[in-house]
Each structure stands twice: as C-alpha cells, then as structure tokens.
Amino acid sequence: MSDLAGKVAVVTGSARGVGKAIAQRYARLGASVVVNYSSDEQNARRTVEEIEAAGGDAIAVQADIATPAEIDRLFATAVETYGSLDIVVANAGVEIVDEPVLDATEEQFDRLFAINSKGAFFTLQKAAKLLTDGGRLINIGSSSTVSPVPGTGLYSSSKTASRQLVRVLALELGPRNITVNTILPTVIAGAGVFTQVTEDDEFHQVNAGMRPLGGRPGTPEDVADAAEYLAGDLAAWVSGQALLVSGGAVQ
C-alpha cells in the first residue's frame, strides 16, 4: 500500500465513477483531496462526506474543465486550502459511444474535444506549473485509443490528443522529477455511460467474456489500483507510459 500522507491531490471529475474511486483511494492513503465537479454538486458533496467519515480530508470545488480560467480557480483553491499541489489526475471527461463517424455532429465534436482534449491539455499544463518537484500527473484516457472500435471514432479521437501530450510532458518535466502517465481503462461498470449498467446486465456479461482475467467487467476500483501505483513511490521511475487496464484484453 502506498503512503500519500502529507500529499495534496486534485482529481477532476470525481463526484462519481472512476474519479470518485481514485479520490477515495488517495484519501485512504493519507492525501488531502480536492474533489472536482462541473454540475453534480450533490454527489461531489457526498464523496467528500464519505471521505471525511472514513477519517480523510477533502473539499469539493466546482469548476468546468472546458474553461481554462476555471481550472486556474480550481488549482488556486487547492493551494490556498492545503498549501501545495503534489498529485493531479485529469479524469474529467465525456463519452459518446455507439455513434458511427458518419453520424457524428459538429455539436458533439465541439463538446467532446472541449472537455476531453482541450480540458485535459490545460488541466495538465496548469497543474505542471504548480506541482511540487517530484510530483505526479496522471491522465485518464481510454482503451479505445489502443484498438479501433466501431462507434467510438469521435470519442477515441478526442482522447488520443492527451495520450500524446503525456509523452511530451514526461520529457519536459523529467528534470523536475515529475512523472506523467496515462491510464487506459476498458469498459468500466458503474462509470461513464455505463454508470447505470450493472454487472448482471447482458452487455457486461458479454463484455466480461472478452476479459481473460476474472471473467468480469472492469470496476472503478481496478482503475484506482493503477492510480495508486502511479501516484506512489514504486512508480518513481515510470513516466511517459500508458497503462492499459483491461483485464488482459487488447482493448
């Protein structure tokens, strides 16, 4: 188990799903956590309450990651509250699946790229300027950027930009001993567009059959395991990498 005592972590899009699991994990490991949300204040407050009930320290901060000025406010609040910034997870994102490329609209394009590409870019850029030397930047990408999947052309395209950005930032921030990595989750039960889909659902039963490990769909805790590793001392020599969290499947 990693020791994050004394660290300050910001996890964007952490009111629920994968972001929530990561925020809760970091808090259990001793970090002070900033729970970010765009519009879901109720679940963000609930996440903070659950962290505090378990003995952790957290605050909720509203900020739309698609707006750089709001990212500035998010990080300013984190530093004002806790005094430093050590770990940032760029998790906020939006999904559209089962949408053929020929049916994608300009409105959908603008929405996905504003959050998944522009939002991730400025989250990582602005975090890097404030991060303590030896800090950790983690981007949550998508396994759909590894292998092409019909119906995900728009979504996977919007996620590909930040994956390349991570590789470049790892080189630029290396002299400060800041690691920069990407986690590429597969379909995760209870997260994103699959939030309301249970493990007993036929979709997940079929999907789980494609996973060599465990014969089950992925969970937010699986992604939090990877995020714990990349935030801790064991990953101090790992940077510029993309970790596929897919139960052994290629996507």
mmCIF file of C-alpha atoms in Angstrom:
data_model
loop_
_atom_site.group_PDB
_atom_site.id
_atom_site.type_symbol
_atom_site.label_atom_id
_atom_site.label_comp_id
_atom_site.label_asym_id
_atom_site.label_seq_id
_atom_site.Cartn_x
_atom_site.Cartn_y
_atom_site.Cartn_z
ATOM 1 C CA MET A 1 0.000 0.000 0.000
ATOM 2 C CA SER A 2 1.305 3.433 -0.935
ATOM 3 C CA ASP A 3 1.807 6.153 1.658
ATOM 4 C CA LEU A 4 0.465 9.511 0.493
ATOM 5 C CA ALA A 5 0.456 11.179 3.892
ATOM 6 C CA GLY A 6 1.122 14.907 3.577
ATOM 7 C CA LYS A 7 0.358 14.925 -0.161
ATOM 8 C CA VAL A 8 -2.292 17.092 -1.808
ATOM 9 C CA ALA A 9 -4.231 15.581 -4.705
ATOM 10 C CA VAL A 10 -6.700 17.089 -7.167
ATOM 11 C CA VAL A 11 -8.913 14.668 -9.089
ATOM 12 C CA THR A 12 -11.041 16.259 -11.783
ATOM 13 C CA GLY A 13 -14.490 14.834 -12.417
ATOM 14 C CA SER A 14 -14.519 12.973 -9.105
ATOM 15 C CA ALA A 15 -18.144 13.270 -7.997
ATOM 16 C CA ARG A 16 -18.759 9.686 -9.064
ATOM 17 C CA GLY A 17 -17.398 6.738 -11.022
ATOM 18 C CA VAL A 18 -13.681 6.338 -11.644
ATOM 19 C CA GLY A 19 -12.788 9.792 -10.334
ATOM 20 C CA LYS A 20 -14.608 9.160 -7.070
ATOM 21 C CA ALA A 21 -12.856 5.820 -6.582
ATOM 22 C CA ILE A 22 -9.465 7.474 -7.120
ATOM 23 C CA ALA A 23 -10.261 10.362 -4.774
ATOM 24 C CA GLN A 24 -11.399 7.985 -2.051
ATOM 25 C CA ARG A 25 -8.336 5.784 -2.526
ATOM 26 C CA TYR A 26 -5.923 8.700 -2.226
ATOM 27 C CA ALA A 27 -7.708 9.917 0.902
ATOM 28 C CA ARG A 28 -7.423 6.457 2.480
ATOM 29 C CA LEU A 29 -3.708 6.566 1.739
ATOM 30 C CA GLY A 30 -3.359 9.832 3.655
ATOM 31 C CA ALA A 31 -3.614 12.527 0.980
ATOM 32 C CA SER A 32 -5.743 15.640 1.288
ATOM 33 C CA VAL A 33 -8.049 15.512 -1.716
ATOM 34 C CA VAL A 34 -9.817 18.132 -3.814
ATOM 35 C CA VAL A 35 -12.957 16.632 -5.318
ATOM 36 C CA ASN A 36 -13.814 18.465 -8.523
ATOM 37 C CA TYR A 37 -17.205 18.550 -10.212
ATOM 38 C CA SER A 38 -18.824 20.516 -13.002
ATOM 39 C CA SER A 39 -22.550 20.278 -12.187
ATOM 40 C CA ASP A 40 -23.121 17.275 -9.910
ATOM 41 C CA GLU A 41 -22.741 19.077 -6.586
ATOM 42 C CA GLN A 42 -24.856 16.569 -4.684
ATOM 43 C CA ASN A 43 -22.626 13.613 -5.491
ATOM 44 C CA ALA A 44 -19.476 15.674 -5.007
ATOM 45 C CA ARG A 45 -20.612 16.637 -1.505
ATOM 46 C CA ARG A 46 -21.485 13.008 -0.819
ATOM 47 C CA THR A 47 -17.994 11.945 -1.909
ATOM 48 C CA VAL A 48 -16.442 14.458 0.490
ATOM 49 C CA GLU A 49 -18.714 13.307 3.300
ATOM 50 C CA GLU A 50 -17.753 9.676 2.715
ATOM 51 C CA ILE A 51 -14.064 10.566 2.729
ATOM 52 C CA GLU A 52 -14.430 12.519 5.965
ATOM 53 C CA ALA A 53 -16.498 9.747 7.570
ATOM 54 C CA ALA A 54 -13.609 7.378 6.862
ATOM 55 C CA GLY A 55 -11.174 9.748 8.575
ATOM 56 C CA GLY A 56 -9.870 11.511 5.466
ATOM 57 C CA ASP A 57 -9.601 15.166 4.482
ATOM 58 C CA ALA A 58 -11.316 16.544 1.385
ATOM 59 C CA ILE A 59 -13.088 19.545 -0.091
ATOM 60 C CA ALA A 60 -15.361 19.873 -3.126
ATOM 61 C CA VAL A 61 -14.655 22.545 -5.740
ATOM 62 C CA GLN A 62 -16.863 23.317 -8.711
ATOM 63 C CA ALA A 63 -15.012 24.017 -11.962
ATOM 64 C CA ASP A 64 -15.796 23.364 -15.622
ATOM 65 C CA ILE A 65 -12.661 21.760 -17.037
ATOM 66 C CA ALA A 66 -13.550 23.004 -20.520
ATOM 67 C CA THR A 67 -12.853 26.555 -19.306
ATOM 68 C CA PRO A 68 -9.160 27.291 -18.547
ATOM 69 C CA ALA A 69 -9.994 30.139 -16.153
ATOM 70 C CA GLU A 70 -11.994 27.722 -14.033
ATOM 71 C CA ILE A 71 -9.084 25.286 -13.979
ATOM 72 C CA ASP A 72 -6.972 28.153 -12.610
ATOM 73 C CA ARG A 73 -9.556 28.717 -9.885
ATOM 74 C CA LEU A 74 -9.633 25.004 -9.046
ATOM 75 C CA PHE A 75 -5.883 24.813 -8.516
ATOM 76 C CA ALA A 76 -5.764 28.154 -6.721
ATOM 77 C CA THR A 77 -8.352 26.882 -4.253
ATOM 78 C CA ALA A 78 -6.370 23.685 -3.731
ATOM 79 C CA VAL A 79 -3.158 25.582 -2.987
ATOM 80 C CA GLU A 80 -4.918 28.162 -0.799
ATOM 81 C CA THR A 81 -6.571 25.398 1.229
ATOM 82 C CA TYR A 82 -3.736 22.905 1.564
ATOM 83 C CA GLY A 83 -0.584 24.874 0.733
ATOM 84 C CA SER A 84 0.788 22.784 -2.119
ATOM 85 C CA LEU A 85 -0.064 20.521 -5.038
ATOM 86 C CA ASP A 86 1.531 17.077 -5.395
ATOM 87 C CA ILE A 87 -0.779 14.857 -7.453
ATOM 88 C CA VAL A 88 -3.203 15.783 -10.213
ATOM 89 C CA VAL A 89 -5.437 13.304 -12.003
ATOM 90 C CA ALA A 90 -7.015 14.600 -15.223
ATOM 91 C CA ASN A 91 -10.071 12.382 -15.138
ATOM 92 C CA ALA A 92 -12.948 14.664 -16.199
ATOM 93 C CA GLY A 93 -14.371 13.570 -19.496
ATOM 94 C CA VAL A 94 -17.490 12.918 -21.517
ATOM 95 C CA GLU A 95 -18.350 9.851 -23.606
ATOM 96 C CA ILE A 96 -20.357 9.145 -26.702
ATOM 97 C CA VAL A 97 -20.344 5.519 -27.829
ATOM 98 C CA ASP A 98 -22.279 3.556 -30.440
ATOM 99 C CA GLU A 99 -22.101 6.633 -32.672
ATOM 100 C CA PRO A 100 -20.774 5.921 -36.184
ATOM 101 C CA VAL A 101 -18.391 8.516 -37.532
ATOM 102 C CA LEU A 102 -20.806 9.256 -40.391
ATOM 103 C CA ASP A 103 -23.483 10.248 -37.875
ATOM 104 C CA ALA A 104 -21.338 12.479 -35.639
ATOM 105 C CA THR A 105 -22.362 16.133 -35.493
ATOM 106 C CA GLU A 106 -20.337 19.308 -35.120
ATOM 107 C CA GLU A 107 -22.038 19.943 -31.781
ATOM 108 C CA GLN A 108 -20.914 16.530 -30.499
ATOM 109 C CA PHE A 109 -17.408 17.135 -31.797
ATOM 110 C CA ASP A 110 -17.127 20.516 -30.083
ATOM 111 C CA ARG A 111 -18.417 19.128 -26.772
ATOM 112 C CA LEU A 112 -16.097 16.103 -26.632
ATOM 113 C CA PHE A 113 -12.999 17.949 -27.769
ATOM 114 C CA ALA A 114 -13.677 20.880 -25.416
ATOM 115 C CA ILE A 115 -13.551 18.564 -22.403
ATOM 116 C CA ASN A 116 -11.527 15.505 -23.424
ATOM 117 C CA SER A 117 -8.835 17.315 -25.436
ATOM 118 C CA LYS A 118 -8.775 20.997 -24.503
ATOM 119 C CA GLY A 119 -9.774 20.347 -20.892
ATOM 120 C CA ALA A 120 -7.174 17.633 -20.405
ATOM 121 C CA PHE A 121 -4.479 19.761 -22.073
ATOM 122 C CA PHE A 122 -4.965 22.775 -19.834
ATOM 123 C CA THR A 123 -5.502 20.667 -16.725
ATOM 124 C CA LEU A 124 -2.112 19.009 -17.211
ATOM 125 C CA GLN A 125 -0.410 22.224 -18.360
ATOM 126 C CA LYS A 126 -1.648 24.358 -15.488
ATOM 127 C CA ALA A 127 -1.058 21.605 -12.942
ATOM 128 C CA ALA A 128 2.544 21.237 -14.108
ATOM 129 C CA LYS A 129 3.228 24.902 -13.364
ATOM 130 C CA LEU A 130 2.126 24.498 -9.739
ATOM 131 C CA LEU A 131 3.133 20.922 -8.987
ATOM 132 C CA THR A 132 5.888 20.322 -6.461
ATOM 133 C CA ASP A 133 9.081 18.814 -7.854
ATOM 134 C CA GLY A 134 8.756 15.036 -7.683
ATOM 135 C CA GLY A 135 5.004 15.293 -8.169
ATOM 136 C CA ARG A 136 2.671 13.113 -10.216
ATOM 137 C CA LEU A 137 0.488 13.885 -13.223
ATOM 138 C CA ILE A 138 -1.947 11.180 -14.287
ATOM 139 C CA ASN A 139 -4.257 11.326 -17.275
ATOM 140 C CA ILE A 140 -7.269 9.020 -17.567
ATOM 141 C CA GLY A 141 -7.554 8.017 -21.195
ATOM 142 C CA SER A 142 -9.434 5.201 -22.886
ATOM 143 C CA SER A 143 -8.661 1.703 -24.130
ATOM 144 C CA SER A 144 -10.459 2.704 -27.331
ATOM 145 C CA THR A 145 -7.283 4.599 -28.298
ATOM 146 C CA VAL A 146 -5.392 1.280 -28.388
ATOM 147 C CA SER A 147 -7.555 -0.598 -30.895
ATOM 148 C CA PRO A 148 -10.279 0.776 -33.180
ATOM 149 C CA VAL A 149 -13.814 0.061 -32.005
ATOM 150 C CA PRO A 150 -16.817 0.795 -34.241
ATOM 151 C CA GLY A 151 -18.961 3.571 -32.812
ATOM 152 C CA THR A 152 -16.127 5.234 -30.865
ATOM 153 C CA GLY A 153 -14.436 7.237 -33.624
ATOM 154 C CA LEU A 154 -15.324 10.633 -32.190
ATOM 155 C CA TYR A 155 -14.716 9.650 -28.570
ATOM 156 C CA SER A 156 -11.396 7.880 -29.139
ATOM 157 C CA SER A 157 -10.179 10.739 -31.336
ATOM 158 C CA SER A 158 -10.858 13.206 -28.543
ATOM 159 C CA LYS A 159 -8.932 11.008 -26.099
ATOM 160 C CA THR A 160 -5.914 10.458 -28.344
ATOM 161 C CA ALA A 161 -4.573 14.025 -28.060
ATOM 162 C CA SER A 162 -3.972 13.838 -24.307
ATOM 163 C CA ARG A 163 -2.214 10.489 -24.641
ATOM 164 C CA GLN A 164 0.409 12.079 -26.897
ATOM 165 C CA LEU A 165 0.581 15.140 -24.652
ATOM 166 C CA VAL A 166 1.544 12.889 -21.741
ATOM 167 C CA ARG A 167 4.516 11.521 -23.671
ATOM 168 C CA VAL A 168 5.802 15.015 -24.430
ATOM 169 C CA LEU A 169 5.191 16.370 -20.922
ATOM 170 C CA ALA A 170 7.083 13.426 -19.443
ATOM 171 C CA LEU A 171 10.168 14.592 -21.320
ATOM 172 C CA GLU A 172 9.714 18.263 -20.500
ATOM 173 C CA LEU A 173 9.044 17.702 -16.784
ATOM 174 C CA GLY A 174 11.618 14.968 -16.256
ATOM 175 C CA PRO A 175 14.273 17.403 -14.954
ATOM 176 C CA ARG A 176 11.896 18.212 -12.081
ATOM 177 C CA ASN A 177 11.370 14.511 -11.316
ATOM 178 C CA ILE A 178 7.686 14.858 -12.133
ATOM 179 C CA THR A 179 6.230 11.704 -13.662
ATOM 180 C CA VAL A 180 3.479 11.935 -16.267
ATOM 181 C CA ASN A 181 1.480 8.855 -17.226
ATOM 182 C CA THR A 182 -1.806 7.746 -18.743
ATOM 183 C CA ILE A 183 -4.216 5.062 -17.554
ATOM 184 C CA LEU A 184 -6.294 3.461 -20.315
ATOM 185 C CA PRO A 185 -9.354 1.809 -18.753
ATOM 186 C CA THR A 186 -11.587 -0.599 -20.599
ATOM 187 C CA VAL A 187 -15.379 -0.535 -20.238
ATOM 188 C CA ILE A 188 -15.963 0.094 -16.521
ATOM 189 C CA ALA A 189 -19.182 -0.979 -14.796
ATOM 190 C CA GLY A 190 -20.608 1.895 -12.760
ATOM 191 C CA ALA A 191 -18.750 4.659 -14.594
ATOM 192 C CA GLY A 192 -19.307 6.990 -17.527
ATOM 193 C CA VAL A 193 -22.025 5.904 -19.943
ATOM 194 C CA PHE A 194 -22.114 2.586 -18.091
ATOM 195 C CA THR A 195 -22.986 4.123 -14.712
ATOM 196 C CA GLN A 196 -26.464 2.597 -14.667
ATOM 197 C CA VAL A 197 -25.395 -0.743 -16.132
ATOM 198 C CA THR A 198 -24.938 -3.483 -13.536
ATOM 199 C CA GLU A 199 -22.559 -6.438 -13.692
ATOM 200 C CA ASP A 200 -25.579 -8.702 -14.256
ATOM 201 C CA ASP A 201 -26.587 -6.807 -17.389
ATOM 202 C CA GLU A 202 -26.279 -8.804 -20.611
ATOM 203 C CA PHE A 203 -23.887 -6.212 -22.073
ATOM 204 C CA HIS A 204 -21.422 -6.670 -19.240
ATOM 205 C CA GLN A 205 -21.759 -10.436 -19.295
ATOM 206 C CA VAL A 206 -20.769 -10.438 -22.964
ATOM 207 C CA ASN A 207 -18.049 -7.842 -22.383
ATOM 208 C CA ALA A 208 -16.643 -9.769 -19.421
ATOM 209 C CA GLY A 209 -16.292 -12.833 -21.648
ATOM 210 C CA MET A 210 -13.679 -10.881 -23.618
ATOM 211 C CA ARG A 211 -11.543 -10.352 -20.493
ATOM 212 C CA PRO A 212 -9.084 -13.202 -19.812
ATOM 213 C CA LEU A 213 -8.679 -12.179 -16.166
ATOM 214 C CA GLY A 214 -11.544 -12.848 -13.790
ATOM 215 C CA GLY A 215 -14.331 -13.169 -16.335
ATOM 216 C CA ARG A 216 -15.892 -9.904 -15.152
ATOM 217 C CA PRO A 217 -16.192 -6.296 -16.286
ATOM 218 C CA GLY A 218 -13.800 -3.666 -15.006
ATOM 219 C CA THR A 219 -14.635 -1.631 -11.909
ATOM 220 C CA PRO A 220 -13.679 1.855 -10.713
ATOM 221 C CA GLU A 221 -11.539 0.174 -8.050
ATOM 222 C CA ASP A 222 -9.474 -1.515 -10.772
ATOM 223 C CA VAL A 223 -8.611 1.914 -12.159
ATOM 224 C CA ALA A 224 -7.962 3.256 -8.650
ATOM 225 C CA ASP A 225 -5.417 0.445 -8.167
ATOM 226 C CA ALA A 226 -3.480 1.728 -11.177
ATOM 227 C CA ALA A 227 -3.824 5.324 -9.988
ATOM 228 C CA GLU A 228 -2.475 4.336 -6.571
ATOM 229 C CA TYR A 229 0.574 2.732 -8.169
ATOM 230 C CA LEU A 230 1.344 5.707 -10.421
ATOM 231 C CA ALA A 231 0.973 8.182 -7.533
ATOM 232 C CA GLY A 232 3.275 6.279 -5.192
ATOM 233 C CA ASP A 233 6.990 5.752 -4.726
ATOM 234 C CA LEU A 234 7.013 2.441 -6.612
ATOM 235 C CA ALA A 235 6.340 4.330 -9.859
ATOM 236 C CA ALA A 236 9.061 6.946 -9.352
ATOM 237 C CA TRP A 237 10.960 5.554 -12.380
ATOM 238 C CA VAL A 238 7.886 5.222 -14.615
ATOM 239 C CA SER A 239 6.986 8.159 -16.865
ATOM 240 C CA GLY A 240 5.577 8.780 -20.314
ATOM 241 C CA GLN A 241 3.741 5.467 -20.224
ATOM 242 C CA ALA A 242 0.196 4.303 -20.999
ATOM 243 C CA LEU A 243 -1.064 1.578 -18.670
ATOM 244 C CA LEU A 244 -3.855 -0.498 -20.220
ATOM 245 C CA VAL A 245 -6.314 -1.618 -17.513
ATOM 246 C CA SER A 246 -8.444 -4.119 -19.396
ATOM 247 C CA GLY A 247 -8.393 -7.481 -17.639
ATOM 248 C CA GLY A 248 -5.872 -8.810 -20.155
ATOM 249 C CA ALA A 249 -7.832 -7.877 -23.264
ATOM 250 C CA VAL A 250 -6.202 -5.850 -26.027
ATOM 251 C CA GLN A 251 -8.838 -3.118 -25.704
#
